[in-house]
mmCIF file with all atom_site columns, C-alpha atoms and ligand atoms in Angstrom:
data_model
loop_
_atom_site.group_PDB
_atom_site.id
_atom_site.type_symbol
_atom_site.label_atom_id
_atom_site.label_alt_id
_atom_site.label_comp_id
_atom_site.label_asym_id
_atom_site.label_entity_id
_atom_site.label_seq_id
_atom_site.pdbx_PDB_ins_code
_atom_site.Cartn_x
_atom_site.Cartn_y
_atom_site.Cartn_z
_atom_site.occupancy
_atom_site.B_iso_or_equiv
_atom_site.pdbx_formal_charge
_atom_site.auth_seq_id
_atom_site.auth_comp_id
_atom_site.auth_asym_id
_atom_site.auth_atom_id
_atom_site.pdbx_PDB_model_num
ATOM   1   C CA . MET A 1 1   ? 51.133 -47.382 49.755 1.00 97.00 ? 1   MET A CA 1
ATOM   2   C CA . LYS A 1 2   ? 47.817 -46.184 51.138 1.00 98.00 ? 2   LYS A CA 1
ATOM   3   C CA . ARG A 1 3   ? 46.810 -47.295 54.591 1.00 98.00 ? 3   ARG A CA 1
ATOM   4   C CA . ILE A 1 4   ? 43.217 -48.536 54.527 1.00 98.00 ? 4   ILE A CA 1
ATOM   5   C CA . ALA A 1 5   ? 41.088 -48.539 57.681 1.00 98.00 ? 5   ALA A CA 1
ATOM   6   C CA . VAL A 1 6   ? 37.792 -50.438 57.631 1.00 98.00 ? 6   VAL A CA 1
ATOM   7   C CA . LEU A 1 7   ? 34.892 -49.594 59.949 1.00 98.00 ? 7   LEU A CA 1
ATOM   8   C CA . VAL A 1 8   ? 32.467 -52.427 60.736 1.00 98.00 ? 8   VAL A CA 1
ATOM   9   C CA . SER A 1 9   ? 29.486 -53.220 62.952 1.00 98.00 ? 9   SER A CA 1
ATOM   10  C CA . GLY A 1 10  ? 28.467 -56.761 62.087 1.00 96.00 ? 10  GLY A CA 1
ATOM   11  C CA . GLY A 1 11  ? 29.257 -59.925 60.151 1.00 97.00 ? 11  GLY A CA 1
ATOM   12  C CA . GLY A 1 12  ? 31.847 -58.281 57.976 1.00 98.00 ? 12  GLY A CA 1
ATOM   13  C CA . THR A 1 13  ? 31.231 -59.980 54.633 1.00 98.00 ? 13  THR A CA 1
ATOM   14  C CA . ASN A 1 14  ? 32.229 -56.748 52.904 1.00 98.00 ? 14  ASN A CA 1
ATOM   15  C CA . LEU A 1 15  ? 35.398 -56.651 55.008 1.00 98.00 ? 15  LEU A CA 1
ATOM   16  C CA . GLN A 1 16  ? 36.043 -60.223 53.834 1.00 98.00 ? 16  GLN A CA 1
ATOM   17  C CA . ALA A 1 17  ? 35.607 -59.137 50.211 1.00 98.00 ? 17  ALA A CA 1
ATOM   18  C CA . LEU A 1 18  ? 38.257 -56.459 50.807 1.00 98.00 ? 18  LEU A CA 1
ATOM   19  C CA . ILE A 1 19  ? 40.620 -58.919 52.505 1.00 98.00 ? 19  ILE A CA 1
ATOM   20  C CA . ASP A 1 20  ? 40.197 -61.381 49.616 1.00 98.00 ? 20  ASP A CA 1
ATOM   21  C CA . ALA A 1 21  ? 40.787 -58.618 47.083 1.00 98.00 ? 21  ALA A CA 1
ATOM   22  C CA . GLU A 1 22  ? 43.992 -57.601 48.828 1.00 98.00 ? 22  GLU A CA 1
ATOM   23  C CA . HIS A 1 23  ? 45.168 -61.229 48.962 1.00 98.00 ? 23  HIS A CA 1
ATOM   24  C CA . ASN A 1 24  ? 44.388 -61.614 45.263 1.00 98.00 ? 24  ASN A CA 1
ATOM   25  C CA . GLY A 1 25  ? 46.569 -58.609 44.466 1.00 98.00 ? 25  GLY A CA 1
ATOM   26  C CA . LEU A 1 26  ? 43.811 -56.179 43.454 1.00 98.00 ? 26  LEU A CA 1
ATOM   27  C CA . PHE A 1 27  ? 45.448 -53.287 45.294 1.00 98.00 ? 27  PHE A CA 1
ATOM   28  C CA . GLY A 1 28  ? 48.984 -54.271 44.272 1.00 96.00 ? 28  GLY A CA 1
ATOM   29  C CA . GLU A 1 29  ? 51.538 -52.147 46.089 1.00 97.00 ? 29  GLU A CA 1
ATOM   30  C CA . ASN A 1 30  ? 49.080 -49.278 46.291 1.00 98.00 ? 30  ASN A CA 1
ATOM   31  C CA . GLY A 1 31  ? 47.031 -50.216 49.343 1.00 98.00 ? 31  GLY A CA 1
ATOM   32  C CA . LYS A 1 32  ? 46.915 -52.391 52.439 1.00 98.00 ? 32  LYS A CA 1
ATOM   33  C CA . ILE A 1 33  ? 44.267 -52.888 55.132 1.00 98.00 ? 33  ILE A CA 1
ATOM   34  C CA . THR A 1 34  ? 46.067 -51.801 58.284 1.00 98.00 ? 34  THR A CA 1
ATOM   35  C CA . LEU A 1 35  ? 43.240 -51.468 60.803 1.00 98.00 ? 35  LEU A CA 1
ATOM   36  C CA . VAL A 1 36  ? 39.682 -52.635 61.463 1.00 98.00 ? 36  VAL A CA 1
ATOM   37  C CA . ILE A 1 37  ? 37.527 -50.646 63.888 1.00 98.00 ? 37  ILE A CA 1
ATOM   38  C CA . ALA A 1 38  ? 34.285 -52.164 65.210 1.00 98.00 ? 38  ALA A CA 1
ATOM   39  C CA . SER A 1 39  ? 31.483 -50.194 66.843 1.00 98.00 ? 39  SER A CA 1
ATOM   40  C CA . LYS A 1 40  ? 30.457 -53.252 68.909 1.00 97.00 ? 40  LYS A CA 1
ATOM   41  C CA . PRO A 1 41  ? 32.405 -55.961 70.733 1.00 98.00 ? 41  PRO A CA 1
ATOM   42  C CA . GLY A 1 42  ? 32.007 -59.571 69.685 1.00 98.00 ? 42  GLY A CA 1
ATOM   43  C CA . VAL A 1 43  ? 31.030 -59.025 66.052 1.00 98.00 ? 43  VAL A CA 1
ATOM   44  C CA . TYR A 1 44  ? 32.202 -61.634 63.560 1.00 98.00 ? 44  TYR A CA 1
ATOM   45  C CA . ALA A 1 45  ? 34.033 -58.988 61.496 1.00 98.00 ? 45  ALA A CA 1
ATOM   46  C CA . LEU A 1 46  ? 36.612 -58.863 64.323 1.00 98.00 ? 46  LEU A CA 1
ATOM   47  C CA . GLU A 1 47  ? 37.275 -62.568 63.899 1.00 98.00 ? 47  GLU A CA 1
ATOM   48  C CA . ARG A 1 48  ? 37.801 -62.066 60.191 1.00 98.00 ? 48  ARG A CA 1
ATOM   49  C CA . ALA A 1 49  ? 40.424 -59.405 61.011 1.00 98.00 ? 49  ALA A CA 1
ATOM   50  C CA . ALA A 1 50  ? 42.132 -61.681 63.550 1.00 98.00 ? 50  ALA A CA 1
ATOM   51  C CA . ASN A 1 51  ? 42.122 -64.626 61.113 1.00 98.00 ? 51  ASN A CA 1
ATOM   52  C CA . ASN A 1 52  ? 44.023 -62.471 58.665 1.00 98.00 ? 52  ASN A CA 1
ATOM   53  C CA . ASP A 1 53  ? 46.431 -60.853 61.153 1.00 98.00 ? 53  ASP A CA 1
ATOM   54  C CA . ILE A 1 54  ? 44.908 -57.416 60.705 1.00 98.00 ? 54  ILE A CA 1
ATOM   55  C CA . PRO A 1 55  ? 45.078 -55.223 63.831 1.00 98.00 ? 55  PRO A CA 1
ATOM   56  C CA . SER A 1 56  ? 41.649 -54.335 65.154 1.00 98.00 ? 56  SER A CA 1
ATOM   57  C CA . MET A 1 57  ? 40.071 -52.296 67.900 1.00 98.00 ? 57  MET A CA 1
ATOM   58  C CA . VAL A 1 58  ? 36.606 -51.889 69.352 1.00 98.00 ? 58  VAL A CA 1
ATOM   59  C CA . ILE A 1 59  ? 35.257 -48.404 69.976 1.00 98.00 ? 59  ILE A CA 1
ATOM   60  C CA . PRO A 1 60  ? 31.874 -49.277 71.487 1.00 98.00 ? 60  PRO A CA 1
ATOM   61  C CA . ARG A 1 61  ? 29.151 -46.811 70.479 1.00 97.00 ? 61  ARG A CA 1
ATOM   62  C CA . LYS A 1 62  ? 27.297 -47.608 73.700 1.00 97.00 ? 62  LYS A CA 1
ATOM   63  C CA . GLU A 1 63  ? 30.077 -46.174 75.839 1.00 97.00 ? 63  GLU A CA 1
ATOM   64  C CA . TYR A 1 64  ? 29.745 -42.672 74.372 1.00 98.00 ? 64  TYR A CA 1
ATOM   65  C CA . PRO A 1 65  ? 26.916 -40.317 75.324 1.00 97.00 ? 65  PRO A CA 1
ATOM   66  C CA . ASP A 1 66  ? 26.440 -38.711 71.927 1.00 96.00 ? 66  ASP A CA 1
ATOM   67  C CA . ALA A 1 67  ? 27.472 -38.672 68.271 1.00 95.00 ? 67  ALA A CA 1
ATOM   68  C CA . ALA A 1 68  ? 30.017 -35.875 68.846 1.00 97.00 ? 68  ALA A CA 1
ATOM   69  C CA . SER A 1 69  ? 32.018 -37.696 71.516 1.00 97.00 ? 69  SER A CA 1
ATOM   70  C CA . TYR A 1 70  ? 31.845 -40.955 69.538 1.00 98.00 ? 70  TYR A CA 1
ATOM   71  C CA . THR A 1 71  ? 32.940 -39.279 66.317 1.00 97.00 ? 71  THR A CA 1
ATOM   72  C CA . LYS A 1 72  ? 35.888 -37.709 68.133 1.00 97.00 ? 72  LYS A CA 1
ATOM   73  C CA . ALA A 1 73  ? 37.033 -41.104 69.426 1.00 98.00 ? 73  ALA A CA 1
ATOM   74  C CA . VAL A 1 74  ? 36.835 -42.703 65.959 1.00 98.00 ? 74  VAL A CA 1
ATOM   75  C CA . THR A 1 75  ? 38.454 -39.710 64.236 1.00 98.00 ? 75  THR A CA 1
ATOM   76  C CA . ASP A 1 76  ? 41.336 -39.661 66.753 1.00 98.00 ? 76  ASP A CA 1
ATOM   77  C CA . ALA A 1 77  ? 41.942 -43.389 66.214 1.00 98.00 ? 77  ALA A CA 1
ATOM   78  C CA . LEU A 1 78  ? 42.007 -42.943 62.428 1.00 98.00 ? 78  LEU A CA 1
ATOM   79  C CA . LEU A 1 79  ? 44.353 -39.948 62.642 1.00 98.00 ? 79  LEU A CA 1
ATOM   80  C CA . LYS A 1 80  ? 46.674 -41.885 64.943 1.00 98.00 ? 80  LYS A CA 1
ATOM   81  C CA . GLU A 1 81  ? 46.597 -44.728 62.435 1.00 98.00 ? 81  GLU A CA 1
ATOM   82  C CA . LYS A 1 82  ? 47.500 -42.260 59.638 1.00 98.00 ? 82  LYS A CA 1
ATOM   83  C CA . ALA A 1 83  ? 44.721 -43.772 57.546 1.00 98.00 ? 83  ALA A CA 1
ATOM   84  C CA . ASP A 1 84  ? 44.686 -42.661 53.911 1.00 98.00 ? 84  ASP A CA 1
ATOM   85  C CA . ILE A 1 85  ? 41.407 -44.346 53.021 1.00 98.00 ? 85  ILE A CA 1
ATOM   86  C CA . VAL A 1 86  ? 38.530 -45.092 55.397 1.00 98.00 ? 86  VAL A CA 1
ATOM   87  C CA . VAL A 1 87  ? 35.925 -47.660 54.341 1.00 98.00 ? 87  VAL A CA 1
ATOM   88  C CA . TYR A 1 88  ? 32.529 -47.993 55.997 1.00 98.00 ? 88  TYR A CA 1
ATOM   89  C CA . ALA A 1 89  ? 31.778 -51.684 55.435 1.00 98.00 ? 89  ALA A CA 1
ATOM   90  C CA . GLY A 1 90  ? 28.442 -52.294 57.127 1.00 97.00 ? 90  GLY A CA 1
ATOM   91  C CA . PHE A 1 91  ? 29.221 -49.591 59.682 1.00 97.00 ? 91  PHE A CA 1
ATOM   92  C CA . MET A 1 92  ? 25.863 -48.761 61.248 1.00 94.00 ? 92  MET A CA 1
ATOM   93  C CA . THR A 1 93  ? 26.710 -45.590 63.153 1.00 92.00 ? 93  THR A CA 1
ATOM   94  C CA . ILE A 1 94  ? 26.236 -42.088 61.803 1.00 89.00 ? 94  ILE A CA 1
ATOM   95  C CA . LEU A 1 95  ? 29.204 -39.837 62.547 1.00 93.00 ? 95  LEU A CA 1
ATOM   96  C CA . ASP A 1 96  ? 29.195 -36.043 62.466 1.00 94.00 ? 96  ASP A CA 1
ATOM   97  C CA . ARG A 1 97  ? 31.203 -33.493 60.473 1.00 94.00 ? 97  ARG A CA 1
ATOM   98  C CA . GLN A 1 98  ? 34.372 -33.769 62.617 1.00 95.00 ? 98  GLN A CA 1
ATOM   99  C CA . ILE A 1 99  ? 35.264 -36.901 60.664 1.00 96.00 ? 99  ILE A CA 1
ATOM   100 C CA . THR A 1 100 ? 34.338 -35.650 57.195 1.00 95.00 ? 100 THR A CA 1
ATOM   101 C CA . GLU A 1 101 ? 36.467 -32.567 57.854 1.00 95.00 ? 101 GLU A CA 1
ATOM   102 C CA . ALA A 1 102 ? 39.417 -34.712 58.953 1.00 97.00 ? 102 ALA A CA 1
ATOM   103 C CA . PHE A 1 103 ? 39.108 -37.080 55.954 1.00 97.00 ? 103 PHE A CA 1
ATOM   104 C CA . PRO A 1 104 ? 37.586 -35.116 53.068 1.00 95.00 ? 104 PRO A CA 1
ATOM   105 C CA . TYR A 1 105 ? 36.837 -37.419 50.107 1.00 97.00 ? 105 TYR A CA 1
ATOM   106 C CA . LYS A 1 106 ? 38.917 -40.120 51.731 1.00 98.00 ? 106 LYS A CA 1
ATOM   107 C CA . MET A 1 107 ? 35.994 -42.031 53.228 1.00 98.00 ? 107 MET A CA 1
ATOM   108 C CA . ILE A 1 108 ? 33.665 -44.306 51.279 1.00 98.00 ? 108 ILE A CA 1
ATOM   109 C CA . ASN A 1 109 ? 30.554 -46.259 52.195 1.00 98.00 ? 109 ASN A CA 1
ATOM   110 C CA . VAL A 1 110 ? 28.808 -49.226 50.594 1.00 98.00 ? 110 VAL A CA 1
ATOM   111 C CA . HIS A 1 111 ? 25.017 -48.918 50.597 1.00 98.00 ? 111 HIS A CA 1
ATOM   112 C CA . PRO A 1 112 ? 22.763 -51.829 49.629 1.00 98.00 ? 112 PRO A CA 1
ATOM   113 C CA . ALA A 1 113 ? 20.502 -49.977 47.156 1.00 98.00 ? 113 ALA A CA 1
ATOM   114 C CA . LEU A 1 114 ? 20.760 -47.767 44.099 1.00 98.00 ? 114 LEU A CA 1
ATOM   115 C CA . ILE A 1 115 ? 21.076 -44.297 45.675 1.00 98.00 ? 115 ILE A CA 1
ATOM   116 C CA . PRO A 1 116 ? 19.020 -42.042 45.649 1.00 98.00 ? 116 PRO A CA 1
ATOM   117 C CA . SER A 1 117 ? 16.488 -44.845 46.203 1.00 98.00 ? 117 SER A CA 1
ATOM   118 C CA . PHE A 1 118 ? 16.058 -46.363 49.664 1.00 98.00 ? 118 PHE A CA 1
ATOM   119 C CA . CYS A 1 119 ? 18.742 -44.378 51.426 1.00 98.00 ? 119 CYS A CA 1
ATOM   120 C CA . GLY A 1 120 ? 19.211 -41.864 54.225 1.00 95.00 ? 120 GLY A CA 1
ATOM   121 C CA . LYS A 1 121 ? 18.469 -42.090 57.917 1.00 92.00 ? 121 LYS A CA 1
ATOM   122 C CA . GLY A 1 122 ? 16.805 -45.372 58.940 1.00 93.00 ? 122 GLY A CA 1
ATOM   123 C CA . TYR A 1 123 ? 17.755 -47.176 55.712 1.00 96.00 ? 123 TYR A CA 1
ATOM   124 C CA . TYR A 1 124 ? 20.328 -49.721 56.763 1.00 96.00 ? 124 TYR A CA 1
ATOM   125 C CA . GLY A 1 125 ? 20.831 -53.475 56.573 1.00 96.00 ? 125 GLY A CA 1
ATOM   126 C CA . LEU A 1 126 ? 17.691 -55.528 55.951 1.00 97.00 ? 126 LEU A CA 1
ATOM   127 C CA . HIS A 1 127 ? 15.382 -52.472 56.272 1.00 97.00 ? 127 HIS A CA 1
ATOM   128 C CA . VAL A 1 128 ? 16.641 -51.285 52.896 1.00 98.00 ? 128 VAL A CA 1
ATOM   129 C CA . HIS A 1 129 ? 15.553 -54.522 51.213 1.00 98.00 ? 129 HIS A CA 1
ATOM   130 C CA . GLU A 1 130 ? 12.215 -54.597 53.075 1.00 98.00 ? 130 GLU A CA 1
ATOM   131 C CA . GLU A 1 131 ? 11.408 -51.149 51.682 1.00 98.00 ? 131 GLU A CA 1
ATOM   132 C CA . ALA A 1 132 ? 12.536 -52.061 48.170 1.00 98.00 ? 132 ALA A CA 1
ATOM   133 C CA . LEU A 1 133 ? 10.263 -55.142 48.200 1.00 98.00 ? 133 LEU A CA 1
ATOM   134 C CA . LYS A 1 134 ? 7.355  -53.105 49.624 1.00 98.00 ? 134 LYS A CA 1
ATOM   135 C CA . ARG A 1 135 ? 7.686  -50.662 46.749 1.00 98.00 ? 135 ARG A CA 1
ATOM   136 C CA . GLY A 1 136 ? 7.846  -53.495 44.225 1.00 98.00 ? 136 GLY A CA 1
ATOM   137 C CA . VAL A 1 137 ? 10.977 -52.321 42.426 1.00 98.00 ? 137 VAL A CA 1
ATOM   138 C CA . LYS A 1 138 ? 12.249 -54.740 39.783 1.00 98.00 ? 138 LYS A CA 1
ATOM   139 C CA . LEU A 1 139 ? 15.855 -53.610 40.047 1.00 98.00 ? 139 LEU A CA 1
ATOM   140 C CA . SER A 1 140 ? 17.830 -52.764 43.132 1.00 98.00 ? 140 SER A CA 1
ATOM   141 C CA . GLY A 1 141 ? 21.564 -53.003 43.697 1.00 98.00 ? 141 GLY A CA 1
ATOM   142 C CA . ALA A 1 142 ? 24.411 -51.350 45.536 1.00 98.00 ? 142 ALA A CA 1
ATOM   143 C CA . THR A 1 143 ? 26.213 -48.025 45.575 1.00 98.00 ? 143 THR A CA 1
ATOM   144 C CA . VAL A 1 144 ? 29.664 -46.994 46.750 1.00 98.00 ? 144 VAL A CA 1
ATOM   145 C CA . HIS A 1 145 ? 29.848 -43.280 47.511 1.00 98.00 ? 145 HIS A CA 1
ATOM   146 C CA . PHE A 1 146 ? 32.008 -40.801 49.346 1.00 98.00 ? 146 PHE A CA 1
ATOM   147 C CA . VAL A 1 147 ? 30.913 -40.121 52.901 1.00 97.00 ? 147 VAL A CA 1
ATOM   148 C CA . THR A 1 148 ? 29.922 -36.507 53.464 1.00 96.00 ? 148 THR A CA 1
ATOM   149 C CA . GLU A 1 149 ? 27.876 -34.782 56.157 1.00 93.00 ? 149 GLU A CA 1
ATOM   150 C CA . GLU A 1 150 ? 24.664 -35.793 54.422 1.00 94.00 ? 150 GLU A CA 1
ATOM   151 C CA . CYS A 1 151 ? 23.741 -39.397 55.245 1.00 95.00 ? 151 CYS A CA 1
ATOM   152 C CA . ASP A 1 152 ? 24.120 -41.445 52.004 1.00 96.00 ? 152 ASP A CA 1
ATOM   153 C CA . GLY A 1 153 ? 24.311 -38.146 50.104 1.00 97.00 ? 153 GLY A CA 1
ATOM   154 C CA . GLY A 1 154 ? 27.965 -37.967 49.036 1.00 97.00 ? 154 GLY A CA 1
ATOM   155 C CA . PRO A 1 155 ? 29.252 -38.226 45.460 1.00 98.00 ? 155 PRO A CA 1
ATOM   156 C CA . ILE A 1 156 ? 28.554 -41.611 43.866 1.00 98.00 ? 156 ILE A CA 1
ATOM   157 C CA . ILE A 1 157 ? 31.631 -43.563 42.757 1.00 98.00 ? 157 ILE A CA 1
ATOM   158 C CA . LEU A 1 158 ? 30.255 -46.910 41.519 1.00 98.00 ? 158 LEU A CA 1
ATOM   159 C CA . GLN A 1 159 ? 26.838 -48.563 41.262 1.00 98.00 ? 159 GLN A CA 1
ATOM   160 C CA . LYS A 1 160 ? 25.661 -51.981 40.151 1.00 98.00 ? 160 LYS A CA 1
ATOM   161 C CA . ALA A 1 161 ? 22.090 -53.039 39.490 1.00 98.00 ? 161 ALA A CA 1
ATOM   162 C CA . VAL A 1 162 ? 20.717 -56.412 40.609 1.00 98.00 ? 162 VAL A CA 1
ATOM   163 C CA . GLU A 1 163 ? 17.394 -58.005 39.590 1.00 98.00 ? 163 GLU A CA 1
ATOM   164 C CA . VAL A 1 164 ? 14.616 -58.426 42.122 1.00 98.00 ? 164 VAL A CA 1
ATOM   165 C CA . LYS A 1 165 ? 12.939 -61.828 41.636 1.00 98.00 ? 165 LYS A CA 1
ATOM   166 C CA . ASN A 1 166 ? 9.389  -62.993 42.286 1.00 98.00 ? 166 ASN A CA 1
ATOM   167 C CA . GLY A 1 167 ? 9.133  -64.409 45.788 1.00 98.00 ? 167 GLY A CA 1
ATOM   168 C CA . ASP A 1 168 ? 12.201 -62.584 47.092 1.00 98.00 ? 168 ASP A CA 1
ATOM   169 C CA . THR A 1 169 ? 12.388 -62.020 50.852 1.00 98.00 ? 169 THR A CA 1
ATOM   170 C CA . PRO A 1 170 ? 14.550 -59.253 52.360 1.00 98.00 ? 170 PRO A CA 1
ATOM   171 C CA . GLU A 1 171 ? 17.097 -61.979 53.128 1.00 98.00 ? 171 GLU A CA 1
ATOM   172 C CA . THR A 1 172 ? 17.262 -63.467 49.600 1.00 98.00 ? 172 THR A CA 1
ATOM   173 C CA . LEU A 1 173 ? 17.446 -60.020 48.037 1.00 98.00 ? 173 LEU A CA 1
ATOM   174 C CA . GLN A 1 174 ? 20.172 -58.952 50.475 1.00 98.00 ? 174 GLN A CA 1
ATOM   175 C CA . LYS A 1 175 ? 22.200 -62.064 49.650 1.00 98.00 ? 175 LYS A CA 1
ATOM   176 C CA . ARG A 1 176 ? 21.910 -61.545 45.877 1.00 98.00 ? 176 ARG A CA 1
ATOM   177 C CA . ILE A 1 177 ? 22.847 -57.867 46.174 1.00 98.00 ? 177 ILE A CA 1
ATOM   178 C CA . MET A 1 178 ? 25.848 -58.684 48.343 1.00 98.00 ? 178 MET A CA 1
ATOM   179 C CA . GLU A 1 179 ? 27.091 -61.447 46.033 1.00 98.00 ? 179 GLU A CA 1
ATOM   180 C CA . GLN A 1 180 ? 26.436 -59.730 42.715 1.00 98.00 ? 180 GLN A CA 1
ATOM   181 C CA . ALA A 1 181 ? 27.113 -56.119 43.621 1.00 98.00 ? 181 ALA A CA 1
ATOM   182 C CA . GLU A 1 182 ? 28.553 -55.132 47.028 1.00 98.00 ? 182 GLU A CA 1
ATOM   183 C CA . TRP A 1 183 ? 31.398 -57.632 47.163 1.00 98.00 ? 183 TRP A CA 1
ATOM   184 C CA . LYS A 1 184 ? 32.464 -56.560 43.663 1.00 98.00 ? 184 LYS A CA 1
ATOM   185 C CA . ILE A 1 185 ? 32.085 -52.786 43.627 1.00 98.00 ? 185 ILE A CA 1
ATOM   186 C CA . LEU A 1 186 ? 33.461 -52.120 47.112 1.00 98.00 ? 186 LEU A CA 1
ATOM   187 C CA . PRO A 1 187 ? 36.919 -53.652 46.443 1.00 98.00 ? 187 PRO A CA 1
ATOM   188 C CA . GLU A 1 188 ? 36.890 -52.068 42.982 1.00 98.00 ? 188 GLU A CA 1
ATOM   189 C CA . ALA A 1 189 ? 36.212 -48.623 44.457 1.00 98.00 ? 189 ALA A CA 1
ATOM   190 C CA . VAL A 1 190 ? 39.039 -49.104 46.965 1.00 98.00 ? 190 VAL A CA 1
ATOM   191 C CA . ARG A 1 191 ? 41.374 -50.050 44.104 1.00 98.00 ? 191 ARG A CA 1
ATOM   192 C CA . LEU A 1 192 ? 40.378 -46.887 42.229 1.00 98.00 ? 192 LEU A CA 1
ATOM   193 C CA . LEU A 1 193 ? 41.073 -44.729 45.311 1.00 98.00 ? 193 LEU A CA 1
ATOM   194 C CA . CYS A 1 194 ? 44.398 -46.473 45.917 1.00 98.00 ? 194 CYS A CA 1
ATOM   195 C CA . GLU A 1 195 ? 45.345 -45.581 42.350 1.00 97.00 ? 195 GLU A CA 1
ATOM   196 C CA . ASP A 1 196 ? 44.064 -41.973 42.698 1.00 97.00 ? 196 ASP A CA 1
ATOM   197 C CA . LYS A 1 197 ? 41.598 -42.518 39.882 1.00 98.00 ? 197 LYS A CA 1
ATOM   198 C CA . VAL A 1 198 ? 38.584 -40.777 41.404 1.00 98.00 ? 198 VAL A CA 1
ATOM   199 C CA . THR A 1 199 ? 38.134 -37.026 41.274 1.00 97.00 ? 199 THR A CA 1
ATOM   200 C CA . VAL A 1 200 ? 35.277 -34.899 42.609 1.00 97.00 ? 200 VAL A CA 1
ATOM   201 C CA . LYS A 1 201 ? 34.091 -31.645 41.095 1.00 97.00 ? 201 LYS A CA 1
ATOM   202 C CA . ASP A 1 202 ? 30.877 -29.802 41.941 1.00 96.00 ? 202 ASP A CA 1
ATOM   203 C CA . GLY A 1 203 ? 29.637 -32.772 43.959 1.00 94.00 ? 203 GLY A CA 1
ATOM   204 C CA . ILE A 1 204 ? 30.094 -35.258 41.101 1.00 98.00 ? 204 ILE A CA 1
ATOM   205 C CA . ALA A 1 205 ? 32.667 -38.043 41.265 1.00 98.00 ? 205 ALA A CA 1
ATOM   206 C CA . THR A 1 206 ? 34.407 -39.061 38.054 1.00 98.00 ? 206 THR A CA 1
ATOM   207 C CA . VAL A 1 207 ? 36.327 -42.299 37.640 1.00 98.00 ? 207 VAL A CA 1
ATOM   208 C CA . LYS A 1 208 ? 39.299 -42.203 35.322 1.00 93.00 ? 208 LYS A CA 1
ATOM   209 C CA . ASP A 1 209 ? 40.252 -45.777 34.622 1.00 76.00 ? 209 ASP A CA 1
ATOM   210 C CA . GLU A 1 210 ? 41.643 -46.387 31.177 1.00 66.00 ? 210 GLU A CA 1
HETATM 211 C C1 . LIG B 2 .   ? 25.705 -54.712 53.894 1.00 57.71 ? 1   LIG B C1 1
HETATM 212 O O1 . LIG B 2 .   ? 24.618 -55.102 53.100 1.00 57.71 ? 1   LIG B O1 1
HETATM 213 C C2 . LIG B 2 .   ? 25.943 -53.220 53.773 1.00 57.71 ? 1   LIG B C2 1
HETATM 214 O O2 . LIG B 2 .   ? 25.721 -52.730 52.493 1.00 57.71 ? 1   LIG B O2 1
HETATM 215 C C3 . LIG B 2 .   ? 24.890 -52.685 54.701 1.00 57.71 ? 1   LIG B C3 1
HETATM 216 O O3 . LIG B 2 .   ? 24.889 -53.573 55.806 1.00 57.71 ? 1   LIG B O3 1
HETATM 217 C C4 . LIG B 2 .   ? 25.353 -54.864 55.389 1.00 57.71 ? 1   LIG B C4 1
HETATM 218 C C5 . LIG B 2 .   ? 26.557 -55.244 56.230 1.00 57.71 ? 1   LIG B C5 1
HETATM 219 O O4 . LIG B 2 .   ? 26.981 -56.544 55.968 1.00 57.71 ? 1   LIG B O4 1
HETATM 220 N N1 . LIG B 2 .   ? 25.186 -51.343 55.090 1.00 57.71 ? 1   LIG B N1 1
HETATM 221 C C6 . LIG B 2 .   ? 24.259 -50.431 55.338 1.00 57.71 ? 1   LIG B C6 1
HETATM 222 O O5 . LIG B 2 .   ? 23.072 -50.653 55.304 1.00 57.71 ? 1   LIG B O5 1
HETATM 223 C C7 . LIG B 2 .   ? 24.805 -49.038 55.683 1.00 57.71 ? 1   LIG B C7 1
HETATM 224 N N2 . LIG B 2 .   ? 23.785 -48.076 55.550 1.00 57.71 ? 1   LIG B N2 1
HETATM 225 P P1 . LIG B 2 .   ? 28.452 -57.047 56.308 1.00 57.71 ? 1   LIG B P1 1
HETATM 226 O O6 . LIG B 2 .   ? 28.728 -56.722 57.764 1.00 57.71 ? 1   LIG B O6 1
HETATM 227 O O7 . LIG B 2 .   ? 28.359 -58.523 56.083 1.00 57.71 ? 1   LIG B O7 1
HETATM 228 O O8 . LIG B 2 .   ? 29.431 -56.378 55.366 1.00 57.71 ? 1   LIG B O8 1
#
């Protein structure tokens, strides 16, 4: 059974999708959410963990002077937890290579756009949807990818496209992308990792799911 740690910074709707998936048996005996780590105190994601009896801890980004010291604190916590899979679920803090070296191809992130569009530094949360609407794209969506040293640049595991509609605001587009894409492909990607069905070669991830 793989121990799944989930990193959060906000409302935690993606965490909820993972909790629901686990409760519905999607991971079977292959995976279990054993820890939630929040980068801020008081976020609603922590309540979701508590409501479901999942241990949680806060490692406040504000209490660390730089990315290196913060990354060390998070990496140490995940090593202590013996995490097999680490999921960034709306985790808004960029960590450095200490963590990617400790968990190579064991960490995944959900991004609310079709990478390589609208991604990289500064593209997070509602900003992503603001930029997509400014550019007038007719399709956006979500991507689950491995976390590597390059922000939003790791091998892509799953993507799902979602229509942009006339009159969309960043908020309506975000909601549609969450409902139709993120909350589906994130649990699915975790299932695939739990079942060892994702391989990476030459920077390309391949899903073997027959
Ligand atoms: C989600 O849309 C997630 O894709 C995005 O933030 C939101 C968090 O919502 N993540 C990023 O932008 C990371 N670059 P949640 O806390 O309700 O899951």
